[in-house]
Amino acid sequence: MSEEAPDTKGTSLDGPGPEETAEKPKRRLFTRSDEKKKEIAEKRKAKAEKVAAKKAEKEEQRKKKAAEKAEYRKSRSDASQAKKEEKLAAKQAKKDEKEAKKLRKALAAVPEADEQEDKLFGREPDENGIDINFDLVMEESLAKNEYPKEKLNAARAADHTSLAAKFCTQEIWDQYKDTVSSGPAKWTLARAINSGTLYPSSFVGCHAGDRESYDDFRDFFYPVIEAYHKGF
């Protein structure tokens, strides 16, 4: 029995077969002409310009809307401010009217010029012959140039003692009871302590009729001033 030889068609032990040795076709490179390139560049440029124009339009619309909103807010703010100012003006007008009423009322209560003159320069005395707006009303004992011993002793014994009651002792009274100040007021010690005698609750309770009184009644006024000013 004979052996069959292997089929070696299309194969080679030493190299590639006929199919493997065939050359592959080369890829064809695509190249554009200069005109085509220019056309494409122009299209890209036109597209970019269109996009830029659209963006600019949108930005312009955005700015326009923002300006409209700002104007609207400003108008509302102006209206609100105007309303506030109107309220303040109305409030001020009411206040001014109130003050004007008070002033008219006060002016209505002011006496006429003749009445003012009477009050300044005195008026007709009352049944006791005293003009309370003009005359010096004297305490009963002092009007007789007598020492008001009981009243001053009571004032010294009270919780509060005026400086006049404290320093106008019997000795001081006897020293100055007939003295008259050398100044224009022709002041006396009786007049000096009159207010403190009539009103024991006074703090000082005395006053000088003229500046000469301080020296003319120095043994009375100096201790009063020193006690009042603490170190005169």
PDB file of N, CA and C in Angstrom, residues 43-122:
ATOM      1  N   LYS A  43     -15.186  80.738   6.765  1.00  0.00           N
ATOM      2  CA  LYS A  43     -16.399  80.218   7.407  1.00  0.00           C
ATOM      3  C   LYS A  43     -16.232  80.204   8.934  1.00  0.00           C
ATOM      4  N   ARG A  44     -15.048  79.754   9.380  1.00  0.00           N
ATOM      5  CA  ARG A  44     -14.788  79.736  10.820  1.00  0.00           C
ATOM      6  C   ARG A  44     -14.812  81.148  11.409  1.00  0.00           C
ATOM      7  N   LYS A  45     -14.219  82.075  10.666  1.00  0.00           N
ATOM      8  CA  LYS A  45     -14.197  83.465  11.114  1.00  0.00           C
ATOM      9  C   LYS A  45     -15.604  84.032  11.188  1.00  0.00           C
ATOM     10  N   ALA A  46     -16.419  83.742  10.175  1.00  0.00           N
ATOM     11  CA  ALA A  46     -17.796  84.237  10.157  1.00  0.00           C
ATOM     12  C   ALA A  46     -18.590  83.645  11.315  1.00  0.00           C
ATOM     13  N   LYS A  47     -18.336  82.354  11.584  1.00  0.00           N
ATOM     14  CA  LYS A  47     -19.040  81.697  12.688  1.00  0.00           C
ATOM     15  C   LYS A  47     -18.627  82.317  14.027  1.00  0.00           C
ATOM     16  N   ALA A  48     -17.307  82.561  14.173  1.00  0.00           N
ATOM     17  CA  ALA A  48     -16.814  83.167  15.416  1.00  0.00           C
ATOM     18  C   ALA A  48     -17.400  84.564  15.598  1.00  0.00           C
ATOM     19  N   GLU A  49     -17.466  85.325  14.504  1.00  0.00           N
ATOM     20  CA  GLU A  49     -18.044  86.672  14.574  1.00  0.00           C
ATOM     21  C   GLU A  49     -19.519  86.617  14.952  1.00  0.00           C
ATOM     22  N   LYS A  50     -20.202  85.612  14.414  1.00  0.00           N
ATOM     23  CA  LYS A  50     -21.631  85.449  14.724  1.00  0.00           C
ATOM     24  C   LYS A  50     -21.830  85.124  16.195  1.00  0.00           C
ATOM     25  N   VAL A  51     -20.970  84.226  16.717  1.00  0.00           N
ATOM     26  CA  VAL A  51     -21.057  83.855  18.134  1.00  0.00           C
ATOM     27  C   VAL A  51     -20.738  85.060  19.015  1.00  0.00           C
ATOM     28  N   ALA A  52     -19.719  85.824  18.633  1.00  0.00           N
ATOM     29  CA  ALA A  52     -19.350  87.015  19.404  1.00  0.00           C
ATOM     30  C   ALA A  52     -20.468  88.049  19.383  1.00  0.00           C
ATOM     31  N   ALA A  53     -21.097  88.208  18.215  1.00  0.00           N
ATOM     32  CA  ALA A  53     -22.201  89.166  18.100  1.00  0.00           C
ATOM     33  C   ALA A  53     -23.371  88.732  18.970  1.00  0.00           C
ATOM     34  N   LYS A  54     -23.596  87.425  18.985  1.00  0.00           N
ATOM     35  CA  LYS A  54     -24.705  86.919  19.819  1.00  0.00           C
ATOM     36  C   LYS A  54     -24.423  87.128  21.302  1.00  0.00           C
ATOM     37  N   LYS A  55     -23.163  86.899  21.708  1.00  0.00           N
ATOM     38  CA  LYS A  55     -22.777  87.137  23.096  1.00  0.00           C
ATOM     39  C   LYS A  55     -22.899  88.610  23.458  1.00  0.00           C
ATOM     40  N   ALA A  56     -22.472  89.477  22.532  1.00  0.00           N
ATOM     41  CA  ALA A  56     -22.560  90.914  22.781  1.00  0.00           C
ATOM     42  C   ALA A  56     -24.014  91.353  22.910  1.00  0.00           C
ATOM     43  N   GLU A  57     -24.867  90.757  22.091  1.00  0.00           N
ATOM     44  CA  GLU A  57     -26.296  91.088  22.159  1.00  0.00           C
ATOM     45  C   GLU A  57     -26.891  90.659  23.500  1.00  0.00           C
ATOM     46  N   LYS A  58     -26.511  89.443  23.921  1.00  0.00           N
ATOM     47  CA  LYS A  58     -26.989  88.957  25.213  1.00  0.00           C
ATOM     48  C   LYS A  58     -26.489  89.846  26.353  1.00  0.00           C
ATOM     49  N   GLU A  59     -25.226  90.258  26.286  1.00  0.00           N
ATOM     50  CA  GLU A  59     -24.660  91.119  27.316  1.00  0.00           C
ATOM     51  C   GLU A  59     -25.377  92.469  27.344  1.00  0.00           C
ATOM     52  N   GLU A  60     -25.680  92.972  26.153  1.00  0.00           N
ATOM     53  CA  GLU A  60     -26.400  94.244  26.069  1.00  0.00           C
ATOM     54  C   GLU A  60     -27.791  94.122  26.674  1.00  0.00           C
ATOM     55  N   GLN A  61     -28.459  93.001  26.388  1.00  0.00           N
ATOM     56  CA  GLN A  61     -29.791  92.767  26.971  1.00  0.00           C
ATOM     57  C   GLN A  61     -29.703  92.648  28.501  1.00  0.00           C
ATOM     58  N   ARG A  62     -28.626  91.973  28.964  1.00  0.00           N
ATOM     59  CA  ARG A  62     -28.454  91.827  30.410  1.00  0.00           C
ATOM     60  C   ARG A  62     -28.254  93.187  31.079  1.00  0.00           C
ATOM     61  N   LYS A  63     -27.407  94.014  30.464  1.00  0.00           N
ATOM     62  CA  LYS A  63     -27.173  95.350  31.007  1.00  0.00           C
ATOM     63  C   LYS A  63     -28.440  96.187  30.982  1.00  0.00           C
ATOM     64  N   LYS A  64     -29.212  96.043  29.921  1.00  0.00           N
ATOM     65  CA  LYS A  64     -30.461  96.798  29.807  1.00  0.00           C
ATOM     66  C   LYS A  64     -31.438  96.403  30.901  1.00  0.00           C
ATOM     67  N   LYS A  65     -31.553  95.091  31.148  1.00  0.00           N
ATOM     68  CA  LYS A  65     -32.450  94.614  32.205  1.00  0.00           C
ATOM     69  C   LYS A  65     -31.963  95.075  33.581  1.00  0.00           C
ATOM     70  N   ALA A  66     -30.641  95.011  33.786  1.00  0.00           N
ATOM     71  CA  ALA A  66     -30.080  95.467  35.063  1.00  0.00           C
ATOM     72  C   ALA A  66     -30.356  96.950  35.273  1.00  0.00           C
ATOM     73  N   ALA A  67     -30.214  97.741  34.202  1.00  0.00           N
ATOM     74  CA  ALA A  67     -30.491  99.174  34.304  1.00  0.00           C
ATOM     75  C   ALA A  67     -31.961  99.424  34.597  1.00  0.00           C
ATOM     76  N   GLU A  68     -32.834  98.644  33.968  1.00  0.00           N
ATOM     77  CA  GLU A  68     -34.275  98.789  34.215  1.00  0.00           C
ATOM     78  C   GLU A  68     -34.608  98.432  35.666  1.00  0.00           C
ATOM     79  N   LYS A  69     -33.988  97.366  36.172  1.00  0.00           N
ATOM     80  CA  LYS A  69     -34.225  96.988  37.568  1.00  0.00           C
ATOM     81  C   LYS A  69     -33.730  98.076  38.520  1.00  0.00           C
ATOM     82  N   ALA A  70     -32.537  98.603  38.223  1.00  0.00           N
ATOM     83  CA  ALA A  70     -31.981  99.655  39.076  1.00  0.00           C
ATOM     84  C   ALA A  70     -32.867 100.897  39.052  1.00  0.00           C
ATOM     85  N   GLU A  71     -33.366 101.242  37.882  1.00  0.00           N
ATOM     86  CA  GLU A  71     -34.255 102.392  37.763  1.00  0.00           C
ATOM     87  C   GLU A  71     -35.547 102.167  38.529  1.00  0.00           C
ATOM     88  N   TYR A  72     -36.048 100.936  38.446  1.00  0.00           N
ATOM     89  CA  TYR A  72     -37.291 100.605  39.158  1.00  0.00           C
ATOM     90  C   TYR A  72     -37.078 100.700  40.673  1.00  0.00           C
ATOM     91  N   ARG A  73     -35.945 100.138  41.123  1.00  0.00           N
ATOM     92  CA  ARG A  73     -35.648 100.216  42.555  1.00  0.00           C
ATOM     93  C   ARG A  73     -35.466 101.655  43.000  1.00  0.00           C
ATOM     94  N   LYS A  74     -34.789 102.437  42.169  1.00  0.00           N
ATOM     95  CA  LYS A  74     -34.560 103.840  42.495  1.00  0.00           C
ATOM     96  C   LYS A  74     -35.881 104.605  42.573  1.00  0.00           C
ATOM     97  N   SER A  75     -36.755 104.320  41.638  1.00  0.00           N
ATOM     98  CA  SER A  75     -38.062 104.996  41.654  1.00  0.00           C
ATOM     99  C   SER A  75     -38.849 104.633  42.900  1.00  0.00           C
ATOM    100  N   ARG A  76     -38.777 103.354  43.276  1.00  0.00           N
ATOM    101  CA  ARG A  76     -39.457 102.926  44.497  1.00  0.00           C
ATOM    102  C   ARG A  76     -38.821 103.570  45.721  1.00  0.00           C
ATOM    103  N   SER A  77     -37.469 103.624  45.721  1.00  0.00           N
ATOM    104  CA  SER A  77     -36.772 104.243  46.842  1.00  0.00           C
ATOM    105  C   SER A  77     -37.090 105.730  46.930  1.00  0.00           C
ATOM    106  N   ASP A  78     -37.123 106.404  45.775  1.00  0.00           N
ATOM    107  CA  ASP A  78     -37.450 107.834  45.759  1.00  0.00           C
ATOM    108  C   ASP A  78     -38.866 108.063  46.261  1.00  0.00           C
ATOM    109  N   ALA A  79     -39.774 107.191  45.839  1.00  0.00           N
ATOM    110  CA  ALA A  79     -41.164 107.327  46.279  1.00  0.00           C
ATOM    111  C   ALA A  79     -41.276 107.106  47.785  1.00  0.00           C
ATOM    112  N   SER A  80     -40.520 106.105  48.267  1.00  0.00           N
ATOM    113  CA  SER A  80     -40.534 105.834  49.710  1.00  0.00           C
ATOM    114  C   SER A  80     -39.932 107.000  50.486  1.00  0.00           C
ATOM    115  N   GLN A  81     -38.817 107.556  49.957  1.00  0.00           N
ATOM    116  CA  GLN A  81     -38.175 108.690  50.621  1.00  0.00           C
ATOM    117  C   GLN A  81     -39.085 109.908  50.615  1.00  0.00           C
ATOM    118  N   ALA A  82     -39.755 110.120  49.471  1.00  0.00           N
ATOM    119  CA  ALA A  82     -40.681 111.253  49.380  1.00  0.00           C
ATOM    120  C   ALA A  82     -41.827 111.097  50.377  1.00  0.00           C
ATOM    121  N   LYS A  83     -42.277 109.857  50.536  1.00  0.00           N
ATOM    122  CA  LYS A  83     -43.361 109.592  51.482  1.00  0.00           C
ATOM    123  C   LYS A  83     -42.899 109.856  52.913  1.00  0.00           C
ATOM    124  N   LYS A  84     -41.659 109.433  53.215  1.00  0.00           N
ATOM    125  CA  LYS A  84     -41.110 109.676  54.546  1.00  0.00           C
ATOM    126  C   LYS A  84     -40.979 111.173  54.809  1.00  0.00           C
ATOM    127  N   GLU A  85     -40.449 111.890  53.807  1.00  0.00           N
ATOM    128  CA  GLU A  85     -40.289 113.328  53.964  1.00  0.00           C
ATOM    129  C   GLU A  85     -41.632 114.024  54.137  1.00  0.00           C
ATOM    130  N   GLU A  86     -42.623 113.521  53.425  1.00  0.00           N
ATOM    131  CA  GLU A  86     -43.963 114.097  53.562  1.00  0.00           C
ATOM    132  C   GLU A  86     -44.502 113.885  54.970  1.00  0.00           C
ATOM    133  N   LYS A  87     -44.274 112.685  55.514  1.00  0.00           N
ATOM    134  CA  LYS A  87     -44.722 112.403  56.881  1.00  0.00           C
ATOM    135  C   LYS A  87     -43.994 113.284  57.885  1.00  0.00           C
ATOM    136  N   LEU A  88     -42.663 113.426  57.690  1.00  0.00           N
ATOM    137  CA  LEU A  88     -41.887 114.269  58.600  1.00  0.00           C
ATOM    138  C   LEU A  88     -42.336 115.722  58.532  1.00  0.00           C
ATOM    139  N   ALA A  89     -42.630 116.182  57.303  1.00  0.00           N
ATOM    140  CA  ALA A  89     -43.094 117.560  57.148  1.00  0.00           C
ATOM    141  C   ALA A  89     -44.434 117.764  57.845  1.00  0.00           C
ATOM    142  N   ALA A  90     -45.320 116.768  57.719  1.00  0.00           N
ATOM    143  CA  ALA A  90     -46.620 116.869  58.379  1.00  0.00           C
ATOM    144  C   ALA A  90     -46.462 116.858  59.896  1.00  0.00           C
ATOM    145  N   LYS A  91     -45.543 116.020  60.369  1.00  0.00           N
ATOM    146  CA  LYS A  91     -45.293 115.948  61.815  1.00  0.00           C
ATOM    147  C   LYS A  91     -44.717 117.264  62.330  1.00  0.00           C
ATOM    148  N   GLN A  92     -43.780 117.840  61.563  1.00  0.00           N
ATOM    149  CA  GLN A  92     -43.182 119.108  61.956  1.00  0.00           C
ATOM    150  C   GLN A  92     -44.218 120.228  61.935  1.00  0.00           C
ATOM    151  N   ALA A  93     -45.114 120.173  60.943  1.00  0.00           N
ATOM    152  CA  ALA A  93     -46.167 121.186  60.857  1.00  0.00           C
ATOM    153  C   ALA A  93     -47.079 121.121  62.084  1.00  0.00           C
ATOM    154  N   LYS A  94     -47.412 119.901  62.515  1.00  0.00           N
ATOM    155  CA  LYS A  94     -48.235 119.750  63.719  1.00  0.00           C
ATOM    156  C   LYS A  94     -47.508 120.279  64.948  1.00  0.00           C
ATOM    157  N   LYS A  95     -46.205 119.975  65.015  1.00  0.00           N
ATOM    158  CA  LYS A  95     -45.416 120.448  66.152  1.00  0.00           C
ATOM    159  C   LYS A  95     -45.346 121.970  66.160  1.00  0.00           C
ATOM    160  N   ASP A  96     -45.126 122.556  64.970  1.00  0.00           N
ATOM    161  CA  ASP A  96     -45.059 124.018  64.880  1.00  0.00           C
ATOM    162  C   ASP A  96     -46.387 124.654  65.276  1.00  0.00           C
ATOM    163  N   GLU A  97     -47.476 124.022  64.838  1.00  0.00           N
ATOM    164  CA  GLU A  97     -48.801 124.548  65.181  1.00  0.00           C
ATOM    165  C   GLU A  97     -49.037 124.472  66.685  1.00  0.00           C
ATOM    166  N   LYS A  98     -48.569 123.378  67.290  1.00  0.00           N
ATOM    167  CA  LYS A  98     -48.711 123.216  68.736  1.00  0.00           C
ATOM    168  C   LYS A  98     -47.918 124.290  69.473  1.00  0.00           C
ATOM    169  N   GLU A  99     -46.675 124.522  69.007  1.00  0.00           N
ATOM    170  CA  GLU A  99     -45.850 125.556  69.627  1.00  0.00           C
ATOM    171  C   GLU A  99     -46.472 126.940  69.437  1.00  0.00           C
ATOM    172  N   ALA A 100     -47.052 127.158  68.248  1.00  0.00           N
ATOM    173  CA  ALA A 100     -47.692 128.446  67.980  1.00  0.00           C
ATOM    174  C   ALA A 100     -48.887 128.661  68.915  1.00  0.00           C
ATOM    175  N   LYS A 101     -49.635 127.595  69.174  1.00  0.00           N
ATOM    176  CA  LYS A 101     -50.773 127.699  70.093  1.00  0.00           C
ATOM    177  C   LYS A 101     -50.292 128.045  71.498  1.00  0.00           C
ATOM    178  N   LYS A 102     -49.209 127.376  71.910  1.00  0.00           N
ATOM    179  CA  LYS A 102     -48.654 127.669  73.237  1.00  0.00           C
ATOM    180  C   LYS A 102     -48.209 129.128  73.323  1.00  0.00           C
ATOM    181  N   LEU A 103     -47.565 129.592  72.248  1.00  0.00           N
ATOM    182  CA  LEU A 103     -47.080 130.967  72.245  1.00  0.00           C
ATOM    183  C   LEU A 103     -48.244 131.952  72.282  1.00  0.00           C
ATOM    184  N   ARG A 104     -49.293 131.654  71.495  1.00  0.00           N
ATOM    185  CA  ARG A 104     -50.465 132.542  71.500  1.00  0.00           C
ATOM    186  C   ARG A 104     -51.121 132.564  72.877  1.00  0.00           C
ATOM    187  N   LYS A 105     -51.156 131.385  73.511  1.00  0.00           N
ATOM    188  CA  LYS A 105     -51.744 131.302  74.836  1.00  0.00           C
ATOM    189  C   LYS A 105     -50.913 132.088  75.847  1.00  0.00           C
ATOM    190  N   ALA A 106     -49.569 131.951  75.727  1.00  0.00           N
ATOM    191  CA  ALA A 106     -48.692 132.676  76.643  1.00  0.00           C
ATOM    192  C   ALA A 106     -48.799 134.184  76.428  1.00  0.00           C
ATOM    193  N   LEU A 107     -48.886 134.595  75.160  1.00  0.00           N
ATOM    194  CA  LEU A 107     -49.014 136.020  74.872  1.00  0.00           C
ATOM    195  C   LEU A 107     -50.337 136.572  75.381  1.00  0.00           C
ATOM    196  N   ALA A 108     -51.368 135.716  75.299  1.00  0.00           N
ATOM    197  CA  ALA A 108     -52.673 136.166  75.787  1.00  0.00           C
ATOM    198  C   ALA A 108     -52.656 136.356  77.303  1.00  0.00           C
ATOM    199  N   ALA A 109     -51.797 135.566  77.982  1.00  0.00           N
ATOM    200  CA  ALA A 109     -51.733 135.665  79.440  1.00  0.00           C
ATOM    201  C   ALA A 109     -50.835 136.805  79.914  1.00  0.00           C
ATOM    202  N   VAL A 110     -50.036 137.374  79.008  1.00  0.00           N
ATOM    203  CA  VAL A 110     -49.140 138.470  79.398  1.00  0.00           C
ATOM    204  C   VAL A 110     -49.970 139.726  79.634  1.00  0.00           C
ATOM    205  N   PRO A 111     -49.786 140.388  80.752  1.00  0.00           N
ATOM    206  CA  PRO A 111     -50.563 141.600  81.016  1.00  0.00           C
ATOM    207  C   PRO A 111     -50.198 142.725  80.056  1.00  0.00           C
ATOM    208  N   GLU A 112     -51.079 143.646  79.935  1.00  0.00           N
ATOM    209  CA  GLU A 112     -50.823 144.801  79.082  1.00  0.00           C
ATOM    210  C   GLU A 112     -49.667 145.619  79.631  1.00  0.00           C
ATOM    211  N   ALA A 113     -49.171 146.530  78.807  1.00  0.00           N
ATOM    212  CA  ALA A 113     -48.016 147.346  79.198  1.00  0.00           C
ATOM    213  C   ALA A 113     -48.284 148.136  80.470  1.00  0.00           C
ATOM    214  N   ASP A 114     -49.510 148.635  80.615  1.00  0.00           N
ATOM    215  CA  ASP A 114     -49.827 149.408  81.815  1.00  0.00           C
ATOM    216  C   ASP A 114     -49.749 148.536  83.057  1.00  0.00           C
ATOM    217  N   GLU A 115     -50.231 147.285  82.933  1.00  0.00           N
ATOM    218  CA  GLU A 115     -50.190 146.375  84.077  1.00  0.00           C
ATOM    219  C   GLU A 115     -48.751 146.013  84.417  1.00  0.00           C
ATOM    220  N   GLN A 116     -47.926 145.803  83.379  1.00  0.00           N
ATOM    221  CA  GLN A 116     -46.522 145.497  83.622  1.00  0.00           C
ATOM    222  C   GLN A 116     -45.828 146.668  84.316  1.00  0.00           C
ATOM    223  N   GLU A 117     -46.137 147.862  83.866  1.00  0.00           N
ATOM    224  CA  GLU A 117     -45.538 149.046  84.473  1.00  0.00           C
ATOM    225  C   GLU A 117     -45.952 149.187  85.926  1.00  0.00           C
ATOM    226  N   ASP A 118     -47.233 148.893  86.209  1.00  0.00           N
ATOM    227  CA  ASP A 118     -47.701 148.959  87.586  1.00  0.00           C
ATOM    228  C   ASP A 118     -46.967 147.945  88.460  1.00  0.00           C
ATOM    229  N   LYS A 119     -46.730 146.737  87.889  1.00  0.00           N
ATOM    230  CA  LYS A 119     -46.066 145.697  88.672  1.00  0.00           C
ATOM    231  C   LYS A 119     -44.592 146.044  88.903  1.00  0.00           C
ATOM    232  N   LEU A 120     -43.977 146.732  87.919  1.00  0.00           N
ATOM    233  CA  LEU A 120     -42.577 147.087  88.039  1.00  0.00           C
ATOM    234  C   LEU A 120     -42.375 148.261  88.996  1.00  0.00           C
ATOM    235  N   PHE A 121     -43.223 149.244  88.879  1.00  0.00           N
ATOM    236  CA  PHE A 121     -43.036 150.453  89.664  1.00  0.00           C
ATOM    237  C   PHE A 121     -43.995 150.568  90.851  1.00  0.00           C
ATOM    238  N   GLY A 122     -44.741 149.512  91.114  1.00  0.00           N
ATOM    239  CA  GLY A 122     -45.646 149.537  92.252  1.00  0.00           C
ATOM    240  C   GLY A 122     -47.087 149.773  91.823  1.00  0.00           C
TER     241      GLY A 122
END
